[in-house]
PDB file of C-alpha atoms in Angstrom:
ATOM      1  CA  UNK E   1     308.024  84.004-212.501  1.00 44.00           C
ATOM      2  CA  UNK E   2     309.517  87.289-210.916  1.00 44.00           C
ATOM      3  CA  UNK E   3     312.460  88.691-212.338  1.00 45.00           C
ATOM      4  CA  UNK E   4     315.009  87.713-209.860  1.00 43.00           C
ATOM      5  CA  UNK E   5     314.276  84.334-210.495  1.00 43.00           C
ATOM      6  CA  UNK E   6     314.345  84.991-214.430  1.00 45.00           C
ATOM      7  CA  UNK E   7     317.890  86.529-213.878  1.00 46.00           C
ATOM      8  CA  UNK E   8     319.350  83.459-211.962  1.00 46.00           C
ATOM      9  CA  UNK E   9     318.139  81.159-214.304  1.00 45.00           C
ATOM     10  CA  UNK E  10     319.547  82.695-217.221  1.00 44.00           C
ATOM     11  CA  UNK E  11     322.857  82.458-215.831  1.00 42.00           C
ATOM     12  CA  UNK E  12     323.185  78.876-216.826  1.00 38.00           C
ATOM     13  CA  UNK E  13     326.213  76.799-215.982  1.00 35.00           C
ATOM     14  CA  UNK E  14     325.512  73.251-217.252  1.00 37.00           C
ATOM     15  CA  UNK E  15     322.851  70.947-217.042  1.00 37.00           C
ATOM     16  CA  UNK E  16     319.882  70.006-214.524  1.00 41.00           C
ATOM     17  CA  UNK E  17     320.743  67.343-212.523  1.00 46.00           C
ATOM     18  CA  UNK E  18     320.343  69.429-215.368  1.00 45.00           C
ATOM     19  CA  UNK E  19     318.624  72.376-213.999  1.00 47.00           C
ATOM     20  CA  UNK E  20     319.388  72.000-210.175  1.00 47.00           C
ATOM     21  CA  UNK E  21     323.256  72.059-211.623  1.00 46.00           C
ATOM     22  CA  UNK E  22     322.609  75.497-213.712  1.00 45.00           C
ATOM     23  CA  UNK E  23     321.018  77.374-210.578  1.00 44.00           C
ATOM     24  CA  UNK E  24     322.155  75.753-207.576  1.00 37.00           C
ATOM     25  CA  UNK E  25     325.798  74.608-207.486  1.00 33.00           C
ATOM     26  CA  UNK E  26     326.086  75.595-203.434  1.00 29.00           C
ATOM     27  CA  UNK E  27     327.962  73.981-200.512  1.00 30.00           C
ATOM     28  CA  UNK E  28     328.875  72.870-196.906  1.00 29.00           C
ATOM     29  CA  UNK E  29     332.321  71.097-196.560  1.00 29.00           C
ATOM     30  CA  UNK E  30     335.549  72.707-196.347  1.00 31.00           C
ATOM     31  CA  UNK E  31     339.254  71.904-196.644  1.00 33.00           C
ATOM     32  CA  UNK E  32     342.201  74.174-196.137  1.00 36.00           C
ATOM     33  CA  UNK E  33     344.053  73.223-198.835  1.00 45.00           C
ATOM     34  CA  UNK E  34     341.455  73.778-201.858  1.00 65.00           C
ATOM     35  CA  UNK E  35     339.520  76.307-203.516  1.00 80.00           C
ATOM     36  CA  UNK E  36     337.410  76.849-207.024  1.00 92.00           C
ATOM     37  CA  UNK E  37     339.616  79.517-207.482  1.00 97.00           C
ATOM     38  CA  UNK E  38     342.215  79.011-210.374  1.00 97.00           C
ATOM     39  CA  UNK E  39     345.418  81.319-211.316  1.00 98.00           C
ATOM     40  CA  UNK E  40     346.064  81.089-214.802  1.00 98.00           C
ATOM     41  CA  UNK E  41     349.825  82.549-216.272  1.00 98.00           C
ATOM     42  CA  UNK E  42     351.045  83.378-219.361  1.00 97.00           C
ATOM     43  CA  UNK E  43     354.609  84.713-218.885  1.00 95.00           C
ATOM     44  CA  UNK E  44     354.251  87.960-216.769  1.00 95.00           C
ATOM     45  CA  UNK E  45     350.309  88.133-217.579  1.00 97.00           C
ATOM     46  CA  UNK E  46     347.599  86.497-215.105  1.00 98.00           C
ATOM     47  CA  UNK E  47     344.069  86.132-214.651  1.00 98.00           C
ATOM     48  CA  UNK E  48     342.195  84.413-212.189  1.00 98.00           C
ATOM     49  CA  UNK E  49     339.215  81.823-213.032  1.00 98.00           C
ATOM     50  CA  UNK E  50     336.944  81.165-210.458  1.00 97.00           C
ATOM     51  CA  UNK E  51     333.614  78.367-210.410  1.00 94.00           C
ATOM     52  CA  UNK E  52     330.692  80.017-209.304  1.00 87.00           C
ATOM     53  CA  UNK E  53     327.515  79.479-207.726  1.00 74.00           C
ATOM     54  CA  UNK E  54     324.739  81.018-208.943  1.00 79.00           C
ATOM     55  CA  UNK E  55     322.258  80.596-205.905  1.00 76.00           C
ATOM     56  CA  UNK E  56     323.460  79.964-202.376  1.00 79.00           C
ATOM     57  CA  UNK E  57     322.176  79.431-198.953  1.00 78.00           C
ATOM     58  CA  UNK E  58     322.376  82.167-196.049  1.00 82.00           C
ATOM     59  CA  UNK E  59     324.663  79.970-194.236  1.00 81.00           C
ATOM     60  CA  UNK E  60     327.100  79.800-197.119  1.00 80.00           C
ATOM     61  CA  UNK E  61     328.480  83.170-196.504  1.00 84.00           C
ATOM     62  CA  UNK E  62     331.201  84.027-195.891  1.00 86.00           C
ATOM     63  CA  UNK E  63     332.215  82.853-199.103  1.00 88.00           C
ATOM     64  CA  UNK E  64     335.572  81.007-199.336  1.00 90.00           C
ATOM     65  CA  UNK E  65     338.410  83.507-199.103  1.00 94.00           C
ATOM     66  CA  UNK E  66     340.314  82.674-202.258  1.00 96.00           C
ATOM     67  CA  UNK E  67     337.412  84.516-204.251  1.00 96.00           C
ATOM     68  CA  UNK E  68     338.410  87.498-202.076  1.00 97.00           C
ATOM     69  CA  UNK E  69     341.979  87.524-202.667  1.00 97.00           C
ATOM     70  CA  UNK E  70     341.519  87.370-206.721  1.00 98.00           C
ATOM     71  CA  UNK E  71     338.984  89.741-206.585  1.00 98.00           C
ATOM     72  CA  UNK E  72     341.096  91.947-204.666  1.00 98.00           C
ATOM     73  CA  UNK E  73     344.334  91.297-207.043  1.00 98.00           C
ATOM     74  CA  UNK E  74     342.097  91.696-210.408  1.00 98.00           C
ATOM     75  CA  UNK E  75     341.324  95.114-212.303  1.00 98.00           C
ATOM     76  CA  UNK E  76     338.208  93.998-214.179  1.00 98.00           C
ATOM     77  CA  UNK E  77     335.591  91.234-213.445  1.00 98.00           C
ATOM     78  CA  UNK E  78     334.251  89.134-216.082  1.00 98.00           C
ATOM     79  CA  UNK E  79     331.239  87.121-215.835  1.00 97.00           C
ATOM     80  CA  UNK E  80     329.037  85.138-218.301  1.00 96.00           C
ATOM     81  CA  UNK E  81     327.253  87.464-219.453  1.00 94.00           C
ATOM     82  CA  UNK E  82     325.972  91.441-218.944  1.00 93.00           C
ATOM     83  CA  UNK E  83     324.338  90.983-215.292  1.00 93.00           C
ATOM     84  CA  UNK E  84     323.106  94.786-215.609  1.00 93.00           C
ATOM     85  CA  UNK E  85     321.567  94.104-218.879  1.00 92.00           C
ATOM     86  CA  UNK E  86     319.870  91.393-217.658  1.00 89.00           C
ATOM     87  CA  UNK E  87     317.863  93.507-215.107  1.00 87.00           C
ATOM     88  CA  UNK E  88     316.456  95.699-217.921  1.00 93.00           C
ATOM     89  CA  UNK E  89     312.825  96.019-218.693  1.00 94.00           C
ATOM     90  CA  UNK E  90     313.744  94.809-222.222  1.00 95.00           C
ATOM     91  CA  UNK E  91     315.444  91.941-221.415  1.00 93.00           C
ATOM     92  CA  UNK E  92     313.308  90.483-218.819  1.00 90.00           C
ATOM     93  CA  UNK E  93     310.204  91.135-221.167  1.00 93.00           C
ATOM     94  CA  UNK E  94     312.518  89.102-223.866  1.00 93.00           C
ATOM     95  CA  UNK E  95     312.987  86.563-221.379  1.00 91.00           C
ATOM     96  CA  UNK E  96     309.339  86.158-220.630  1.00 91.00           C
ATOM     97  CA  UNK E  97     308.669  85.840-224.413  1.00 92.00           C
ATOM     98  CA  UNK E  98     311.374  83.030-224.957  1.00 92.00           C
ATOM     99  CA  UNK E  99     309.837  80.828-222.179  1.00 93.00           C
ATOM    100  CA  UNK E 100     306.355  80.608-224.223  1.00 94.00           C
ATOM    101  CA  UNK E 101     305.443  79.146-227.524  1.00 93.00           C
ATOM    102  CA  UNK E 102     304.866  81.850-229.426  1.00 88.00           C
ATOM    103  CA  UNK E 103     302.396  79.933-231.952  1.00 89.00           C
ATOM    104  CA  UNK E 104     299.531  79.252-229.553  1.00 88.00           C
ATOM    105  CA  UNK E 105     300.583  75.755-229.188  1.00 91.00           C
ATOM    106  CA  UNK E 106     300.959  73.927-225.762  1.00 92.00           C
ATOM    107  CA  UNK E 107     303.534  71.345-224.157  1.00 95.00           C
ATOM    108  CA  UNK E 108     300.367  68.992-223.647  1.00 95.00           C
ATOM    109  CA  UNK E 109     300.888  68.635-227.395  1.00 95.00           C
ATOM    110  CA  UNK E 110     304.516  67.570-227.368  1.00 96.00           C
ATOM    111  CA  UNK E 111     304.557  65.206-224.495  1.00 97.00           C
ATOM    112  CA  UNK E 112     302.384  62.071-223.420  1.00 97.00           C
ATOM    113  CA  UNK E 113     299.012  62.599-221.426  1.00 97.00           C
ATOM    114  CA  UNK E 114     300.199  60.914-218.538  1.00 97.00           C
ATOM    115  CA  UNK E 115     303.048  62.637-218.179  1.00 97.00           C
ATOM    116  CA  UNK E 116     301.513  66.013-218.560  1.00 97.00           C
ATOM    117  CA  UNK E 117     298.862  64.887-215.793  1.00 97.00           C
ATOM    118  CA  UNK E 118     302.006  64.201-213.518  1.00 97.00           C
ATOM    119  CA  UNK E 119     303.208  67.648-214.188  1.00 97.00           C
ATOM    120  CA  UNK E 120     299.791  69.485-213.687  1.00 97.00           C
ATOM    121  CA  UNK E 121     299.889  67.433-210.441  1.00 97.00           C
ATOM    122  CA  UNK E 122     303.332  68.607-209.491  1.00 96.00           C
ATOM    123  CA  UNK E 123     302.680  72.005-210.230  1.00 97.00           C
ATOM    124  CA  UNK E 124     299.407  72.527-208.187  1.00 97.00           C
ATOM    125  CA  UNK E 125     301.284  70.899-205.158  1.00 95.00           C
ATOM    126  CA  UNK E 126     303.786  74.276-205.578  1.00 94.00           C
ATOM    127  CA  UNK E 127     300.603  76.452-205.510  1.00 95.00           C
ATOM    128  CA  UNK E 128     300.698  77.202-208.865  1.00 96.00           C
ATOM    129  CA  UNK E 129     297.125  77.278-210.975  1.00 96.00           C
ATOM    130  CA  UNK E 130     297.294  74.778-213.871  1.00 94.00           C
ATOM    131  CA  UNK E 131     295.978  77.676-216.040  1.00 94.00           C
ATOM    132  CA  UNK E 132     299.417  79.001-215.737  1.00 94.00           C
ATOM    133  CA  UNK E 133     301.281  76.020-217.635  1.00 95.00           C
ATOM    134  CA  UNK E 134     299.215  77.190-220.605  1.00 93.00           C
ATOM    135  CA  UNK E 135     301.671  78.456-223.692  1.00 94.00           C
ATOM    136  CA  UNK E 136     304.961  77.397-221.501  1.00 95.00           C
ATOM    137  CA  UNK E 137     308.040  75.847-222.979  1.00 95.00           C
ATOM    138  CA  UNK E 138     309.912  73.199-220.776  1.00 93.00           C
ATOM    139  CA  UNK E 139     312.295  75.570-219.834  1.00 91.00           C
ATOM    140  CA  UNK E 140     309.836  78.069-218.143  1.00 93.00           C
ATOM    141  CA  UNK E 141     308.269  75.154-216.203  1.00 95.00           C
ATOM    142  CA  UNK E 142     311.223  73.311-215.673  1.00 91.00           C
ATOM    143  CA  UNK E 143     313.093  76.581-213.988  1.00 89.00           C
ATOM    144  CA  UNK E 144     309.981  77.588-212.245  1.00 92.00           C
ATOM    145  CA  UNK E 145     309.601  74.350-210.500  1.00 93.00           C
ATOM    146  CA  UNK E 146     313.168  74.181-209.649  1.00 88.00           C
ATOM    147  CA  UNK E 147     313.523  77.621-207.950  1.00 87.00           C
ATOM    148  CA  UNK E 148     310.919  76.773-206.041  1.00 91.00           C
ATOM    149  CA  UNK E 149     312.136  73.575-205.041  1.00 90.00           C
ATOM    150  CA  UNK E 150     315.418  75.409-204.180  1.00 87.00           C
ATOM    151  CA  UNK E 151     313.514  77.900-202.126  1.00 86.00           C
ATOM    152  CA  UNK E 152     311.988  75.155-199.765  1.00 87.00           C
ATOM    153  CA  UNK E 153     315.420  73.726-199.053  1.00 84.00           C
ATOM    154  CA  UNK E 154     316.836  77.020-198.068  1.00 83.00           C
ATOM    155  CA  UNK E 155     318.577  77.604-201.279  1.00 84.00           C
ATOM    156  CA  UNK E 156     317.559  81.294-201.829  1.00 81.00           C
ATOM    157  CA  UNK E 157     320.567  83.683-200.688  1.00 79.00           C
ATOM    158  CA  UNK E 158     322.522  86.127-203.193  1.00 82.00           C
ATOM    159  CA  UNK E 159     324.930  83.810-205.570  1.00 86.00           C
ATOM    160  CA  UNK E 160     328.614  84.625-206.128  1.00 91.00           C
ATOM    161  CA  UNK E 161     328.037  86.074-209.677  1.00 92.00           C
ATOM    162  CA  UNK E 162     325.693  88.939-208.219  1.00 92.00           C
ATOM    163  CA  UNK E 163     327.607  89.388-204.900  1.00 94.00           C
ATOM    164  CA  UNK E 164     330.946  90.388-206.902  1.00 96.00           C
ATOM    165  CA  UNK E 165     329.061  91.989-209.622  1.00 97.00           C
ATOM    166  CA  UNK E 166     327.606  94.365-207.117  1.00 96.00           C
ATOM    167  CA  UNK E 167     330.887  94.970-205.385  1.00 97.00           C
ATOM    168  CA  UNK E 168     332.658  95.727-208.630  1.00 98.00           C
ATOM    169  CA  UNK E 169     329.728  98.187-209.517  1.00 97.00           C
ATOM    170  CA  UNK E 170     330.082 100.010-205.842  1.00 97.00           C
ATOM    171  CA  UNK E 171     333.876  99.862-205.785  1.00 97.00           C
ATOM    172  CA  UNK E 172     334.239 100.914-209.669  1.00 97.00           C
ATOM    173  CA  UNK E 173     336.041  97.875-210.821  1.00 97.00           C
ATOM    174  CA  UNK E 174     334.765  97.323-214.577  1.00 97.00           C
ATOM    175  CA  UNK E 175     332.913  94.513-215.288  1.00 97.00           C
ATOM    176  CA  UNK E 176     331.974  92.565-218.926  1.00 96.00           C
ATOM    177  CA  UNK E 177     330.752  89.858-220.269  1.00 97.00           C
ATOM    178  CA  UNK E 178     331.722  86.502-221.953  1.00 97.00           C
ATOM    179  CA  UNK E 179     328.230  86.304-224.245  1.00 96.00           C
ATOM    180  CA  UNK E 180     325.541  88.414-224.984  1.00 94.00           C
ATOM    181  CA  UNK E 181     322.055  88.329-223.228  1.00 92.00           C
ATOM    182  CA  UNK E 182     320.802  87.518-226.649  1.00 93.00           C
ATOM    183  CA  UNK E 183     322.867  84.013-226.607  1.00 92.00           C
ATOM    184  CA  UNK E 184     321.630  83.732-223.251  1.00 88.00           C
ATOM    185  CA  UNK E 185     318.071  83.992-224.370  1.00 90.00           C
ATOM    186  CA  UNK E 186     318.606  81.729-227.235  1.00 89.00           C
ATOM    187  CA  UNK E 187     319.903  78.757-224.793  1.00 85.00           C
ATOM    188  CA  UNK E 188     316.469  79.567-222.466  1.00 81.00           C
ATOM    189  CA  UNK E 189     314.388  79.646-225.876  1.00 82.00           C
ATOM    190  CA  UNK E 190     315.603  75.823-226.843  1.00 85.00           C
ATOM    191  CA  UNK E 191     315.956  73.867-223.720  1.00 85.00           C
ATOM    192  CA  UNK E 192     314.428  70.537-224.200  1.00 86.00           C
ATOM    193  CA  UNK E 193     313.281  71.123-227.362  1.00 87.00           C
ATOM    194  CA  UNK E 194     312.983  68.130-229.625  1.00 87.00           C
ATOM    195  CA  UNK E 195     313.056  65.655-226.888  1.00 87.00           C
ATOM    196  CA  UNK E 196     310.198  67.090-224.580  1.00 93.00           C
ATOM    197  CA  UNK E 197     309.334  63.820-223.130  1.00 94.00           C
ATOM    198  CA  UNK E 198     312.474  62.820-221.828  1.00 89.00           C
ATOM    199  CA  UNK E 199     313.289  66.289-220.720  1.00 89.00           C
ATOM    200  CA  UNK E 200     310.428  66.985-218.735  1.00 93.00           C
ATOM    201  CA  UNK E 201     310.327  63.088-217.180  1.00 92.00           C
ATOM    202  CA  UNK E 202     313.829  63.657-216.134  1.00 87.00           C
ATOM    203  CA  UNK E 203     313.294  67.068-214.706  1.00 89.00           C
ATOM    204  CA  UNK E 204     310.500  66.167-212.476  1.00 92.00           C
ATOM    205  CA  UNK E 205     312.333  62.751-211.413  1.00 88.00           C
ATOM    206  CA  UNK E 206     315.362  65.018-210.177  1.00 84.00           C
ATOM    207  CA  UNK E 207     312.768  67.694-208.216  1.00 86.00           C
ATOM    208  CA  UNK E 208     312.533  64.862-205.501  1.00 78.00           C
ATOM    209  CA  UNK E 209     316.467  64.538-205.164  1.00 80.00           C
ATOM    210  CA  UNK E 210     317.190  67.883-204.956  1.00 77.00           C
ATOM    211  CA  UNK E 211     318.189  68.173-201.097  1.00 74.00           C
ATOM    212  CA  UNK E 212     320.903  65.393-201.750  1.00 79.00           C
ATOM    213  CA  UNK E 213     322.325  66.545-204.932  1.00 80.00           C
ATOM    214  CA  UNK E 214     322.621  69.822-203.786  1.00 79.00           C
ATOM    215  CA  UNK E 215     324.404  68.860-200.573  1.00 79.00           C
ATOM    216  CA  UNK E 216     326.872  66.554-203.088  1.00 83.00           C
ATOM    217  CA  UNK E 217     327.828  69.222-205.290  1.00 81.00           C
ATOM    218  CA  UNK E 218     327.935  71.951-202.578  1.00 77.00           C
ATOM    219  CA  UNK E 219     330.808  69.952-201.101  1.00 81.00           C
ATOM    220  CA  UNK E 220     332.647  69.474-204.573  1.00 88.00           C
ATOM    221  CA  UNK E 221     332.468  73.318-205.223  1.00 86.00           C
ATOM    222  CA  UNK E 222     333.964  74.622-202.137  1.00 85.00           C
ATOM    223  CA  UNK E 223     336.614  71.663-202.307  1.00 87.00           C
ATOM    224  CA  UNK E 224     337.706  72.428-205.882  1.00 89.00           C
ATOM    225  CA  UNK E 225     336.960  68.923-206.615  1.00 92.00           C
ATOM    226  CA  UNK E 226     337.058  68.653-210.476  1.00 93.00           C
ATOM    227  CA  UNK E 227     336.587  64.955-210.611  1.00 94.00           C
ATOM    228  CA  UNK E 228     333.905  65.120-208.156  1.00 92.00           C
ATOM    229  CA  UNK E 229     331.925  67.967-210.363  1.00 90.00           C
ATOM    230  CA  UNK E 230     332.750  66.286-213.479  1.00 93.00           C
ATOM    231  CA  UNK E 231     330.805  63.249-212.093  1.00 91.00           C
ATOM    232  CA  UNK E 232     327.763  64.995-210.428  1.00 87.00           C
ATOM    233  CA  UNK E 233     327.241  67.976-213.554  1.00 85.00           C
ATOM    234  CA  UNK E 234     329.096  66.569-216.712  1.00 89.00           C
ATOM    235  CA  UNK E 235     328.609  62.712-216.912  1.00 89.00           C
ATOM    236  CA  UNK E 236     325.266  62.811-216.155  1.00 80.00           C
ATOM    237  CA  UNK E 237     324.591  65.893-218.927  1.00 83.00           C
ATOM    238  CA  UNK E 238     326.865  64.443-221.407  1.00 89.00           C
ATOM    239  CA  UNK E 239     325.133  60.681-221.007  1.00 86.00           C
ATOM    240  CA  UNK E 240     321.426  61.890-220.551  1.00 80.00           C
ATOM    241  CA  UNK E 241     321.329  64.797-222.829  1.00 80.00           C
ATOM    242  CA  UNK E 242     324.402  64.836-225.309  1.00 86.00           C
ATOM    243  CA  UNK E 243     323.034  67.803-227.557  1.00 83.00           C
ATOM    244  CA  UNK E 244     322.405  70.080-224.703  1.00 82.00           C
ATOM    245  CA  UNK E 245     326.011  68.925-223.111  1.00 88.00           C
ATOM    246  CA  UNK E 246     327.713  70.196-226.690  1.00 91.00           C
ATOM    247  CA  UNK E 247     325.516  73.313-226.628  1.00 88.00           C
ATOM    248  CA  UNK E 248     325.529  74.506-222.936  1.00 88.00           C
ATOM    249  CA  UNK E 249     328.987  73.130-222.136  1.00 93.00           C
ATOM    250  CA  UNK E 250     331.328  71.966-224.925  1.00 96.00           C
ATOM    251  CA  UNK E 251     330.381  75.098-227.489  1.00 95.00           C
ATOM    252  CA  UNK E 252     330.432  77.775-224.476  1.00 96.00           C
ATOM    253  CA  UNK E 253     333.410  76.541-223.488  1.00 97.00           C
ATOM    254  CA  UNK E 254     334.710  76.869-227.042  1.00 97.00           C
ATOM    255  CA  UNK E 255     333.598  80.209-227.728  1.00 97.00           C
ATOM    256  CA  UNK E 256     334.994  81.516-224.250  1.00 98.00           C
ATOM    257  CA  UNK E 257     338.709  80.366-224.941  1.00 98.00           C
ATOM    258  CA  UNK E 258     339.489  82.724-227.490  1.00 98.00           C
ATOM    259  CA  UNK E 259     338.330  85.395-225.021  1.00 98.00           C
ATOM    260  CA  UNK E 260     340.293  84.107-221.918  1.00 98.00           C
ATOM    261  CA  UNK E 261     343.675  83.418-224.112  1.00 98.00           C
ATOM    262  CA  UNK E 262     343.082  87.645-225.514  1.00 98.00           C
ATOM    263  CA  UNK E 263     343.107  88.461-222.041  1.00 98.00           C
ATOM    264  CA  UNK E 264     346.349  86.523-221.248  1.00 97.00           C
ATOM    265  CA  UNK E 265     347.786  88.401-223.783  1.00 96.00           C
ATOM    266  CA  UNK E 266     347.369  91.942-222.137  1.00 90.00           C
ATOM    267  CA  UNK E 267     348.075  93.579-218.851  1.00 88.00           C
ATOM    268  CA  UNK E 268     345.258  94.045-216.934  1.00 94.00           C
ATOM    269  CA  UNK E 269     344.448  91.435-214.601  1.00 98.00           C
ATOM    270  CA  UNK E 270     341.075  89.690-214.550  1.00 98.00           C
ATOM    271  CA  UNK E 271     338.920  87.831-212.688  1.00 98.00           C
ATOM    272  CA  UNK E 272     336.694  85.328-214.479  1.00 98.00           C
ATOM    273  CA  UNK E 273     333.794  83.921-213.014  1.00 97.00           C
ATOM    274  CA  UNK E 274     331.889  81.123-214.473  1.00 96.00           C
ATOM    275  CA  UNK E 275     329.651  78.216-213.356  1.00 92.00           C
ATOM    276  CA  UNK E 276     331.790  75.408-211.977  1.00 91.00           C
ATOM    277  CA  UNK E 277     330.719  72.875-214.164  1.00 91.00           C
ATOM    278  CA  UNK E 278     332.468  74.853-217.170  1.00 95.00           C
ATOM    279  CA  UNK E 279     335.865  74.086-215.516  1.00 96.00           C
ATOM    280  CA  UNK E 280     335.523  70.362-215.245  1.00 94.00           C
ATOM    281  CA  UNK E 281     336.053  67.313-217.798  1.00 94.00           C
ATOM    282  CA  UNK E 282     338.523  66.983-220.546  1.00 96.00           C
ATOM    283  CA  UNK E 283     336.607  69.432-222.280  1.00 96.00           C
ATOM    284  CA  UNK E 284     336.524  71.948-219.319  1.00 96.00           C
ATOM    285  CA  UNK E 285     338.096  75.307-219.157  1.00 98.00           C
ATOM    286  CA  UNK E 286     340.911  74.116-216.673  1.00 97.00           C
ATOM    287  CA  UNK E 287     342.156  71.153-219.052  1.00 97.00           C
ATOM    288  CA  UNK E 288     341.838  73.267-221.987  1.00 98.00           C
ATOM    289  CA  UNK E 289     343.935  75.830-220.697  1.00 98.00           C
ATOM    290  CA  UNK E 290     346.382  73.397-219.679  1.00 98.00           C
ATOM    291  CA  UNK E 291     346.581  71.667-223.021  1.00 98.00           C
ATOM    292  CA  UNK E 292     347.096  75.226-224.507  1.00 98.00           C
ATOM    293  CA  UNK E 293     350.419  75.373-222.674  1.00 98.00           C
ATOM    294  CA  UNK E 294     349.188  78.102-220.022  1.00 98.00           C
ATOM    295  CA  UNK E 295     350.386  77.729-216.136  1.00 98.00           C
ATOM    296  CA  UNK E 296     347.104  76.822-214.195  1.00 97.00           C
ATOM    297  CA  UNK E 297     347.713  76.791-210.374  1.00 97.00           C
ATOM    298  CA  UNK E 298     345.080  76.432-207.819  1.00 94.00           C
ATOM    299  CA  UNK E 299     344.970  79.805-205.724  1.00 95.00           C
ATOM    300  CA  UNK E 300     345.867  79.270-202.179  1.00 83.00           C
TER     301      UNK E 300
END
């Protein structure tokens, strides 16, 4: 897997139909009175919270105008993690190690023979040598197949995170992350661990649904449709992968909330950009900020 795919895959947001959702929240529809950017206020202090798409299609540009409005009003941008550090050789090497078993074992020892044969067949259909499966963890396999699948359906352009990170660096705006790259590497290493059979079976099933699922998620994202995002992302993950739901969504939201609250106690204006699935549902950031007493309104 090349470095650009690994960087994209590391910016986890939510589940795959599980992994498709992690790497590919993109859109086709548009409405005049909706967006995926919110203004959060505490007295005179303000920050902007944007739901992002980690990979886009060329036709999805230009981005909704609300993103630029929040960017121009912000003094600092905050991403899920340090995107510049993800590009370093050291982190890339650690990520490559994280998607492989370190004890010489193999996924074939953890899933049924029939499922492994199905996996090998699909792997080869994408033009990959079956020998390349040796030693790969479920995360490495599923991320590779998902990214190749997305490229086939035209989802291969720069995502919102990379777009605004590059722009901020070029224009001299400070940037930071809500979690360390080590934390994200940890998420990568443990995806599907302990239930490899279910994780791999569902992931392979979902590859066939990619094009339709992308269109559905895309429309919900551009419209800032939290109910739609919850239905498409959160409900499925909560039902089918409760452990991953707690780790990748709930736990991370809980970790980010104190940091977001601290931003609302200082004067600089932040623009916080996280995967759209983190905003939806009762345990999403929008609801949690409302429950904490902050004023939350959609940016127009």
